[in-house]
C-alpha atoms as a printed R data frame, in Angstrom:
    type eleno elety resid chain resno       x       y       z
1   ATOM     1    CA   MET     A     1   0.000   0.000   0.000
2   ATOM     2    CA   GLY     A     2   1.286   3.486  -0.805
3   ATOM     3    CA   ALA     A     3   2.205   5.740   2.102
4   ATOM     4    CA   SER     A     4  -0.487   8.275   1.174
5   ATOM     5    CA   GLY     A     5  -3.209   5.637   1.278
6   ATOM     6    CA   LEU     A     6  -2.379   4.135   4.662
7   ATOM     7    CA   PRO     A     7  -3.950   6.834   6.874
8   ATOM     8    CA   ILE     A     8  -7.122   6.804   4.779
9   ATOM     9    CA   ILE     A     9  -7.581   3.059   5.182
10  ATOM    10    CA   ALA     A    10  -6.867   3.380   8.907
11  ATOM    11    CA   ARG     A    11  -9.535   6.078   9.252
12  ATOM    12    CA   LEU     A    12 -12.127   3.819   7.627
13  ATOM    13    CA   ILE     A    13 -11.208   0.955   9.978
14  ATOM    14    CA   ASP     A    14 -11.310   3.296  12.967
15  ATOM    15    CA   ASN     A    15 -14.768   4.558  12.005
16  ATOM    16    CA   GLN     A    16 -16.114   1.038  11.521
17  ATOM    17    CA   LEU     A    17 -14.816  -0.075  14.919
18  ATOM    18    CA   LYS     A    18 -16.385   2.953  16.577
19  ATOM    19    CA   ASN     A    19 -19.701   2.314  14.829
20  ATOM    20    CA   THR     A    20 -19.770  -1.210  16.229
21  ATOM    21    CA   ALA     A    21 -18.692   0.004  19.702
22  ATOM    22    CA   VAL     A    22 -15.556  -2.155  19.881
23  ATOM    23    CA   ARG     A    23 -12.857   0.450  19.234
24  ATOM    24    CA   ASP     A    24 -11.684   0.419  22.855
25  ATOM    25    CA   ARG     A    25 -10.945  -3.307  22.571
26  ATOM    26    CA   VAL     A    26  -8.934  -3.119  19.345
27  ATOM    27    CA   LYS     A    27  -5.470  -1.651  18.887
28  ATOM    28    CA   ILE     A    28  -4.569  -0.086  15.537
29  ATOM    29    CA   GLY     A    29  -0.940   0.178  14.559
30  ATOM    30    CA   CYS     A    30   0.773   1.169  11.355
31  ATOM    31    CA   LEU     A    31   4.193   0.789   9.839
32  ATOM    32    CA   PHE     A    32   5.517   3.550   7.597
33  ATOM    33    CA   VAL     A    33   8.290   2.098   5.459
34  ATOM    34    CA   LEU     A    34  10.147   5.077   4.101
35  ATOM    35    CA   PRO     A    35  11.650   4.775   0.598
36  ATOM    36    CA   TYR     A    36  14.715   2.547   0.616
37  ATOM    37    CA   PHE     A    37  15.113   1.851  -3.108
38  ATOM    38    CA   GLY     A    38  15.189   3.862  -6.299
39  ATOM    39    CA   PHE     A    39  15.006   3.303 -10.042
40  ATOM    40    CA   SER     A    40  15.090   5.172 -13.319
41  ATOM    41    CA   PRO     A    41  12.678   4.553 -16.217
42  ATOM    42    CA   PRO     A    42  14.430   3.067 -19.260
43  ATOM    43    CA   ALA     A    43  15.180   5.257 -22.254
44  ATOM    44    CA   GLY     A    44  12.187   5.640 -24.508
45  ATOM    45    CA   GLU     A    45   9.555   5.304 -21.770
46  ATOM    46    CA   ASP     A    46   6.618   7.670 -22.248
47  ATOM    47    CA   PRO     A    47   7.323  10.588 -19.848
48  ATOM    48    CA   ASP     A    48   3.573  11.146 -19.477
49  ATOM    49    CA   GLY     A    49   2.807   7.482 -18.877
50  ATOM    50    CA   ILE     A    50   1.219   6.206 -15.688
51  ATOM    51    CA   TYR     A    51   3.821   4.445 -13.569
52  ATOM    52    CA   ALA     A    52   5.543   4.831 -10.223
53  ATOM    53    CA   ARG     A    53   8.303   7.408  -9.993
54  ATOM    54    CA   SER     A    54  10.830   6.852  -7.247
55  ATOM    55    CA   GLU     A    55  11.647  10.571  -7.072
56  ATOM    56    CA   GLN     A    56   8.083  11.117  -5.778
57  ATOM    57    CA   PHE     A    57   8.282   8.502  -3.022
58  ATOM    58    CA   LEU     A    58   9.704  10.872  -0.430
59  ATOM    59    CA   LEU     A    59   7.103  13.533  -1.223
60  ATOM    60    CA   ASN     A    60   4.256  11.036  -0.858
61  ATOM    61    CA   THR     A    61   5.689   9.731   2.385
62  ATOM    62    CA   GLU     A    62   6.152  13.255   3.727
63  ATOM    63    CA   ALA     A    63   2.478  13.969   3.016
64  ATOM    64    CA   ALA     A    64   1.462  10.824   4.860
65  ATOM    65    CA   LEU     A    65   3.615  11.741   7.868
66  ATOM    66    CA   ARG     A    66   2.170  15.253   7.942
67  ATOM    67    CA   TYR     A    67  -1.296  13.725   7.952
68  ATOM    68    CA   TYR     A    68  -0.290  11.580  10.902
69  ATOM    69    CA   VAL     A    69   0.954  14.617  12.844
70  ATOM    70    CA   THR     A    70  -2.278  16.526  12.296
71  ATOM    71    CA   GLN     A    71  -4.898  13.772  12.394
72  ATOM    72    CA   GLY     A    72  -3.363  10.317  12.552
73  ATOM    73    CA   GLN     A    73  -2.602  10.442  16.259
74  ATOM    74    CA   GLU     A    74  -6.329  10.153  16.872
75  ATOM    75    CA   ILE     A    75  -6.435   6.918  14.860
76  ATOM    76    CA   PHE     A    76  -3.272   4.952  15.524
77  ATOM    77    CA   ASP     A    77  -2.379   3.483  18.875
78  ATOM    78    CA   ALA     A    78   1.199   3.039  17.686
79  ATOM    79    CA   VAL     A    79   3.208   4.090  14.644
80  ATOM    80    CA   TYR     A    80   6.435   2.444  13.486
81  ATOM    81    CA   VAL     A    81   8.692   4.338  11.094
82  ATOM    82    CA   LEU     A    82  11.325   2.458   9.099
83  ATOM    83    CA   GLY     A    83  13.797   3.746   6.575
84  ATOM    84    CA   ASN     A    84  17.343   3.357   5.334
85  ATOM    85    CA   GLU     A    85  19.830   6.054   4.478
86  ATOM    86    CA   ASN     A    86  21.448   3.984   1.720
87  ATOM    87    CA   PHE     A    87  19.164   3.506  -1.283
88  ATOM    88    CA   SER     A    88  19.209   0.207  -3.177
89  ATOM    89    CA   ARG     A    89  18.912   0.410  -6.934
90  ATOM    90    CA   VAL     A    90  16.313  -1.836  -8.558
91  ATOM    91    CA   GLN     A    91  15.210  -2.505 -12.124
92  ATOM    92    CA   PHE     A    92  12.372  -0.382 -13.462
93  ATOM    93    CA   SER     A    93   9.058  -2.151 -14.000
94  ATOM    94    CA   ILE     A    94   5.601  -0.952 -14.977
95  ATOM    95    CA   GLY     A    95   4.218  -3.500 -12.537
96  ATOM    96    CA   LYS     A    96   2.337  -6.796 -12.545
97  ATOM    97    CA   ASN     A    97   4.410  -9.960 -13.105
98  ATOM    98    CA   SER     A    98   7.592  -8.125 -14.088
99  ATOM    99    CA   GLN     A    99   7.863  -6.281 -10.772
100 ATOM   100    CA   ARG     A   100   9.989  -8.371  -8.435
101 ATOM   101    CA   ASN     A   101  12.300  -6.436  -6.144
102 ATOM   102    CA   GLN     A   102  15.119  -8.182  -4.333
103 ATOM   103    CA   PRO     A   103  14.517  -8.856  -0.628
104 ATOM   104    CA   HIS     A   104  15.984  -6.256   1.712
105 ATOM   105    CA   PHE     A   105  16.853  -6.357   5.410
106 ATOM   106    CA   ILE     A   106  14.202  -3.661   5.962
107 ATOM   107    CA   GLU     A   107  11.711  -6.542   5.584
108 ATOM   108    CA   LEU     A   108  13.226  -8.174   8.657
109 ATOM   109    CA   TYR     A   109  12.771  -4.994  10.662
110 ATOM   110    CA   ALA     A   110   9.183  -4.694   9.411
111 ATOM   111    CA   GLY     A   111   8.435  -8.165  10.726
112 ATOM   112    CA   LEU     A   112  10.059  -7.307  14.053
113 ATOM   113    CA   ALA     A   113   7.937  -4.156  14.262
114 ATOM   114    CA   ALA     A   114   4.800  -6.254  13.854
115 ATOM   115    CA   ARG     A   115   6.119  -8.628  16.513
116 ATOM   116    CA   HIS     A   116   6.705  -5.730  18.911
117 ATOM   117    CA   PHE     A   117   3.203  -4.379  18.341
118 ATOM   118    CA   LEU     A   118   1.571  -7.753  19.016
119 ATOM   119    CA   LEU     A   119   3.694  -8.623  22.059
120 ATOM   120    CA   THR     A   120   3.919  -5.133  23.552
121 ATOM   121    CA   PRO     A   121   0.540  -3.370  23.300
122 ATOM   122    CA   PRO     A   122   1.024   0.416  23.364
123 ATOM   123    CA   LYS     A   123   0.112   2.030  26.684
124 ATOM   124    CA   ASP     A   124  -0.274   5.554  25.381
125 ATOM   125    CA   LYS     A   125  -2.244   6.345  22.246
126 ATOM   126    CA   GLY     A   126  -0.187   7.740  19.400
127 ATOM   127    CA   ALA     A   127   3.127   6.272  20.464
128 ATOM   128    CA   VAL     A   128   5.833   6.482  17.798
129 ATOM   129    CA   VAL     A   129   8.456   3.735  17.736
130 ATOM   130    CA   LEU     A   130  11.878   4.347  16.193
131 ATOM   131    CA   ILE     A   131  15.062   2.317  16.076
132 ATOM   132    CA   SER     A   132  18.577   3.026  14.885
133 ATOM   133    CA   ARG     A   133  21.782   1.098  14.313
134 ATOM   134    CA   GLU     A   134  25.330   1.754  15.378
135 ATOM   135    CA   ASN     A   135  26.886   1.833  11.899
136 ATOM   136    CA   LYS     A   136  24.936   2.994   8.860
137 ATOM   137    CA   ASP     A   137  27.033   0.767   6.603
138 ATOM   138    CA   MET     A   138  26.696  -2.424   8.631
139 ATOM   139    CA   LEU     A   139  23.970  -4.429  10.365
140 ATOM   140    CA   THR     A   140  24.959  -6.726  13.253
141 ATOM   141    CA   TRP     A   141  23.132  -8.694  15.923
142 ATOM   142    CA   GLN     A   142  23.484  -5.746  18.291
143 ATOM   143    CA   ASP     A   143  21.250  -3.713  15.968
144 ATOM   144    CA   ILE     A   144  18.375  -6.197  16.265
145 ATOM   145    CA   PRO     A   145  15.686  -5.310  18.851
146 ATOM   146    CA   ASP     A   146  15.218  -7.838  21.668
147 ATOM   147    CA   THR     A   147  18.533  -9.237  20.530
148 ATOM   148    CA   ASP     A   148  18.776 -12.356  22.685
149 ATOM   149    CA   GLU     A   149  15.279 -13.690  21.996
150 ATOM   150    CA   VAL     A   150  15.115 -12.701  18.331
151 ATOM   151    CA   LYS     A   151  18.601 -14.034  17.637
152 ATOM   152    CA   GLN     A   152  17.683 -17.362  19.211
153 ATOM   153    CA   LYS     A   153  14.596 -17.689  16.981
154 ATOM   154    CA   LEU     A   154  16.410 -16.692  13.795
155 ATOM   155    CA   VAL     A   155  19.347 -18.970  14.544
156 ATOM   156    CA   ASN     A   156  17.027 -21.897  15.258
157 ATOM   157    CA   ALA     A   157  15.082 -21.358  12.034
158 ATOM   158    CA   THR     A   158  18.229 -20.955   9.937
159 ATOM   159    CA   ARG     A   159  20.007 -23.968  11.377
160 ATOM   160    CA   PHE     A   160  16.882 -26.079  10.921
161 ATOM   161    CA   ALA     A   161  16.393 -25.030   7.286
162 ATOM   162    CA   TYR     A   162  20.046 -25.625   6.484
163 ATOM   163    CA   VAL     A   163  20.408 -28.992   8.223
164 ATOM   164    CA   TRP     A   164  17.094 -30.247   6.839
165 ATOM   165    CA   LEU     A   165  18.239 -29.568   3.266
166 ATOM   166    CA   ALA     A   166  21.850 -30.633   3.814
167 ATOM   167    CA   GLU     A   167  21.330 -33.800   5.859
168 ATOM   168    CA   ILE     A   168  17.710 -34.892   6.181
169 ATOM   169    CA   THR     A   169  16.347 -34.363   2.673
170 ATOM   170    CA   PRO     A   170  19.108 -36.353   0.906
171 ATOM   171    CA   GLU     A   171  18.545 -39.347   3.174
172 ATOM   172    CA   LEU     A   172  14.770 -39.163   2.770
173 ATOM   173    CA   THR     A   173  15.326 -39.117  -0.997
174 ATOM   174    CA   HIS     A   174  17.558 -42.198  -0.782
175 ATOM   175    CA   ALA     A   175  14.943 -43.953   1.341
176 ATOM   176    CA   LYS     A   176  12.301 -43.234  -1.286
177 ATOM   177    CA   THR     A   177  14.394 -44.627  -4.158
178 ATOM   178    CA   GLN     A   178  15.954 -47.583  -2.321
179 ATOM   179    CA   GLY     A   179  12.989 -48.479  -0.145
180 ATOM   180    CA   ALA     A   180  12.538 -47.483   3.475
181 ATOM   181    CA   ASP     A   181  13.128 -51.032   4.785
182 ATOM   182    CA   ARG     A   182  16.551 -51.248   3.195
183 ATOM   183    CA   PHE     A   183  17.611 -47.694   3.880
184 ATOM   184    CA   GLY     A   184  16.341 -47.866   7.462
185 ATOM   185    CA   ARG     A   185  19.159 -50.269   8.263
186 ATOM   186    CA   LEU     A   186  21.664 -47.612   7.164
187 ATOM   187    CA   ALA     A   187  19.809 -44.718   8.809
188 ATOM   188    CA   PRO     A   188  18.284 -46.047  12.063
189 ATOM   189    CA   TRP     A   189  16.695 -42.693  12.902
190 ATOM   190    CA   LEU     A   190  14.286 -43.239   9.993
191 ATOM   191    CA   THR     A   191  12.626 -46.183  11.731
192 ATOM   192    CA   ARG     A   192  11.841 -44.071  14.794
193 ATOM   193    CA   PHE     A   193   9.392 -41.909  12.834
194 ATOM   194    CA   TYR     A   194   8.113 -44.103   9.991
195 ATOM   195    CA   ARG     A   195   6.807 -47.631   9.602
196 ATOM   196    CA   THR     A   196   9.348 -49.617   7.622
197 ATOM   197    CA   ASN     A   197   7.996 -53.108   8.364
198 ATOM   198    CA   ASN     A   198   4.813 -54.749   9.573
199 ATOM   199    CA   ASN     A   199   5.986 -54.705  13.182
200 ATOM   200    CA   GLN     A   200   5.641 -50.913  13.465
201 ATOM   201    CA   THR     A   201   1.915 -50.606  12.909
202 ATOM   202    CA   ASN     A   202   1.600 -47.526  15.139
203 ATOM   203    CA   LEU     A   203   3.777 -45.413  12.857
204 ATOM   204    CA   PRO     A   204   2.789 -43.825   9.520
205 ATOM   205    CA   ASP     A   205   3.996 -45.520   6.350
206 ATOM   206    CA   PHE     A   206   6.945 -43.671   4.835
207 ATOM   207    CA   SER     A   207   5.559 -44.149   1.320
208 ATOM   208    CA   GLU     A   208   2.142 -42.622   2.093
209 ATOM   209    CA   ALA     A   209   1.270 -39.651  -0.104
210 ATOM   210    CA   LYS     A   210   0.611 -37.524   2.981
211 ATOM   211    CA   GLU     A   211   4.127 -38.077   4.313
212 ATOM   212    CA   GLN     A   212   5.776 -37.473   0.951
213 ATOM   213    CA   ASP     A   213   3.732 -34.309   0.397
214 ATOM   214    CA   THR     A   214   4.742 -33.004   3.818
215 ATOM   215    CA   ILE     A   215   8.399 -33.621   3.004
216 ATOM   216    CA   GLN     A   216   8.046 -31.488  -0.122
217 ATOM   217    CA   ILE     A   217   6.251 -28.718   1.781
218 ATOM   218    CA   ILE     A   218   9.059 -28.527   4.338
219 ATOM   219    CA   ASN     A   219  11.668 -28.665   1.568
220 ATOM   220    CA   ARG     A   220  10.075 -25.697  -0.200
221 ATOM   221    CA   TRP     A   221   9.828 -23.659   2.984
222 ATOM   222    CA   CYS     A   222  13.482 -24.275   3.813
223 ATOM   223    CA   GLN     A   223  14.575 -23.335   0.303
224 ATOM   224    CA   GLU     A   224  12.514 -20.138   0.171
225 ATOM   225    CA   TYR     A   225  13.599 -19.086   3.652
226 ATOM   226    CA   LEU     A   226  17.298 -19.570   2.903
227 ATOM   227    CA   ARG     A   227  16.965 -17.776  -0.454
228 ATOM   228    CA   TRP     A   228  15.362 -14.811   1.294
229 ATOM   229    CA   LEU     A   229  17.970 -14.831   4.063
230 ATOM   230    CA   ALA     A   230  20.837 -14.973   1.571
231 ATOM   231    CA   ALA     A   231  19.294 -12.136  -0.453
232 ATOM   232    CA   ILE     A   232  18.988  -9.718   2.476
233 ATOM   233    CA   HIS     A   233  22.720 -10.211   3.093
234 ATOM   234    CA   GLN     A   234  23.467  -8.808  -0.360
235 ATOM   235    CA   CYS     A   235  22.212  -5.242  -0.024
236 ATOM   236    CA   ASP     A   236  23.944  -2.455  -1.942
237 ATOM   237    CA   SER     A   237  26.647  -0.484  -0.093
238 ATOM   238    CA   GLU     A   238  26.002  -2.280   3.196
239 ATOM   239    CA   ARG     A   239  27.184  -5.350   5.011
240 ATOM   240    CA   VAL     A   240  24.660  -7.501   6.823
241 ATOM   241    CA   ALA     A   241  26.623  -9.496   9.399
242 ATOM   242    CA   LEU     A   242  24.121 -11.922  10.896
243 ATOM   243    CA   PHE     A   243  24.843 -15.186   9.094
244 ATOM   244    CA   ASN     A   244  27.589 -16.461   6.820
245 ATOM   245    CA   ALA     A   245  25.177 -16.437   3.915
246 ATOM   246    CA   ASP     A   246  27.772 -17.545   1.359
247 ATOM   247    CA   ILE     A   247  27.398 -21.048   2.791
248 ATOM   248    CA   PHE     A   248  23.824 -21.310   1.496
249 ATOM   249    CA   SER     A   249  23.737 -18.677  -1.251
250 ATOM   250    CA   ASN     A   250  23.601 -21.347  -3.987
251 ATOM   251    CA   LEU     A   251  20.912 -23.926  -3.274
252 ATOM   252    CA   ASP     A   252  21.464 -25.576  -6.639
253 ATOM   253    CA   LYS     A   253  24.528 -27.219  -5.119
254 ATOM   254    CA   GLN     A   254  24.433 -29.868  -2.417
255 ATOM   255    CA   LEU     A   255  24.797 -28.182   0.964
256 ATOM   256    CA   LYS     A   256  27.460 -29.520   3.313
257 ATOM   257    CA   GLY     A   257  26.171 -30.703   6.660
258 ATOM   258    CA   GLU     A   258  29.452 -30.050   8.428
259 ATOM   259    CA   GLU     A   259  28.941 -26.327   7.824
260 ATOM   260    CA   GLN     A   260  26.100 -26.181  10.364
261 ATOM   261    CA   ASN     A   261  28.715 -25.022  12.899
262 ATOM   262    CA   ASN     A   262  29.718 -22.043  10.762
263 ATOM   263    CA   LEU     A   263  26.356 -20.510   9.914
264 ATOM   264    CA   VAL     A   264  26.125 -17.850  12.602
265 ATOM   265    CA   ILE     A   265  28.347 -14.787  12.789
266 ATOM   266    CA   GLY     A   266  29.320 -14.213  16.404
267 ATOM   267    CA   ASP     A   267  29.036 -17.855  17.494
268 ATOM   268    CA   ASN     A   268  30.637 -17.703  20.947
269 ATOM   269    CA   ARG     A   269  30.318 -21.349  21.901
270 ATOM   270    CA   ASP     A   270  33.481 -22.964  23.174
271 ATOM   271    CA   LYS     A   271  35.275 -25.644  21.165
272 ATOM   272    CA   THR     A   272  33.727 -28.456  23.194
273 ATOM   273    CA   ARG     A   273  30.176 -27.303  22.488
274 ATOM   274    CA   LYS     A   274  30.900 -26.794  18.810
275 ATOM   275    CA   ALA     A   275  32.557 -30.206  18.554
276 ATOM   276    CA   GLN     A   276  29.332 -31.819  19.808
277 ATOM   277    CA   ASP     A   277  27.220 -29.949  17.281
278 ATOM   278    CA   THR     A   278  27.486 -32.345  14.326
279 ATOM   279    CA   PRO     A   279  25.008 -33.978  11.928
280 ATOM   280    CA   LYS     A   280  26.009 -37.425  13.228
281 ATOM   281    CA   ARG     A   281  25.281 -36.518  16.843
282 ATOM   282    CA   LEU     A   282  22.031 -34.832  15.842
283 ATOM   283    CA   LYS     A   283  20.721 -37.977  14.130
284 ATOM   284    CA   GLU     A   284  21.728 -40.133  17.075
285 ATOM   285    CA   LYS     A   285  19.672 -37.957  19.423
286 ATOM   286    CA   LEU     A   286  16.483 -37.800  17.322
287 ATOM   287    CA   ASN     A   287  13.831 -39.390  19.514
288 ATOM   288    CA   PRO     A   288  10.057 -39.040  19.048
289 ATOM   289    CA   ASN     A   289   9.464 -40.103  22.652
290 ATOM   290    CA   GLN     A   290  11.102 -36.913  23.901
291 ATOM   291    CA   ILE     A   291   8.755 -34.501  22.124
292 ATOM   292    CA   GLU     A   292   5.055 -33.747  22.462
293 ATOM   293    CA   PRO     A   293   2.589 -35.063  19.847
294 ATOM   294    CA   PRO     A   294   2.411 -34.886  16.942
295 ATOM   295    CA   ASN     A   295   5.711 -36.733  17.150
296 ATOM   296    CA   GLN     A   296   5.456 -39.282  14.332
297 ATOM   297    CA   GLY     A   297   6.060 -39.230  10.594
298 ATOM   298    CA   THR     A   298   7.445 -36.229   8.781
299 ATOM   299    CA   VAL     A   299   5.961 -33.664  11.162
300 ATOM   300    CA   GLY     A   300   7.425 -35.464  14.161
301 ATOM   301    CA   LEU     A   301  10.783 -35.741  12.419
302 ATOM   302    CA   ALA     A   302  10.855 -32.016  11.608
303 ATOM   303    CA   LYS     A   303   9.959 -31.141  15.208
304 ATOM   304    CA   ALA     A   304  12.680 -33.429  16.549
305 ATOM   305    CA   VAL     A   305  15.320 -31.932  14.231
306 ATOM   306    CA   TYR     A   306  14.331 -28.375  15.182
307 ATOM   307    CA   LEU     A   307  14.277 -29.044  18.927
308 ATOM   308    CA   GLU     A   308  17.569 -30.953  19.002
309 ATOM   309    CA   LEU     A   309  19.316 -28.248  17.010
310 ATOM   310    CA   SER     A   310  17.874 -25.675  19.424
311 ATOM   311    CA   LYS     A   311  19.258 -27.571  22.413
312 ATOM   312    CA   LEU     A   312  22.692 -27.701  20.830
313 ATOM   313    CA   TRP     A   313  22.632 -23.911  20.483
314 ATOM   314    CA   GLU     A   314  20.638 -22.677  23.493
315 ATOM   315    CA   THR     A   315  23.580 -22.717  25.910
316 ATOM   316    CA   ASN     A   316  25.521 -20.397  23.584
C-alpha cells in the first residue's frame, strides 16, 4: 500500500470499529516504510505514462507523515517508522508480473515491528516507535531489537532449514528410491518416525502420499527461507553481518552438513560445544518419545530436528 493511502484506510477501519462500539478493545498500529530503493525509467519510456516514480516517493511519504501529525494520532495506537539512508537500486518495471524487487533487510525490521506491536501493546495512544543502528554501513546482531530472543529464533530457524536440506532431505530421498526397509538399516533414525515393516503398525507408512507431500512442503519452505535470508545479506553499499550467507547462497549445489557449525556470525560457543554440534550426533539424538505429539512421521521428524538443534545452540 502506498504511504499516502495508509492513513485513509486506517480512518475507515477506525470509524467502523467505533460504529460497532468495539474500538476500545482493538489496537490499531501502522508501519511507515520510508523509501529505501530507487530506479530510473528506461530510455524511450513515455514521460507522461502512468507508472511509479521513485523521485516522488519521499514527497508522498512526507504527506502521509504530515497527515499523521495533524490527524493520525487520533487513529493509531502506535506508529512504526522504518527507513534506510542507503538507497538500493532496482530494475524499473511498470508492474504486474515483471515487478519483483530483491529482498531487503528492511523486511526483517518490518516483521520485528509487527512482533513488537503484538507482544507489547502500546500504553499511550499515538506512540511512535523508532530504532537506529550503530553503523549505517553495517547491520549486526546488536542492531536487532530484543537481541537475545530474536537471535535465538532466527538462529534456530536458519540452522533447521540448512540442516534439513543438507542432511535430512538427501537421506529421505535415498529412502524413497531404495525403499525405506533397506535404507532404514543404514539410517536407524528413519525407523523411529516411519513404519518400515509390519511390526511398526503404530507409525505412519513412509511411502504414504501424505508423508511425501509433507516432506516437499518442508523442503520448499526451507529453500525459500534460505533464499530470502541470503538475499537480504546482499544489499547495496552495506554489510549484513548476521549469518555467513555464502554457505547457502547457492541452493542448486548440495549443501554440506558439516557447515552447520559455521552458519552464525558471532558464534561464541566454546570448542567443546561446537565439537558436539554435528550432523552425526544430531541424528543419534532424534527421539520421538522426547517430544510432544504430533511426534510421528514427517511432522514429528521435523519437530525433533528443530528441537535438538535448538538444544545444541541454546547454551551459547
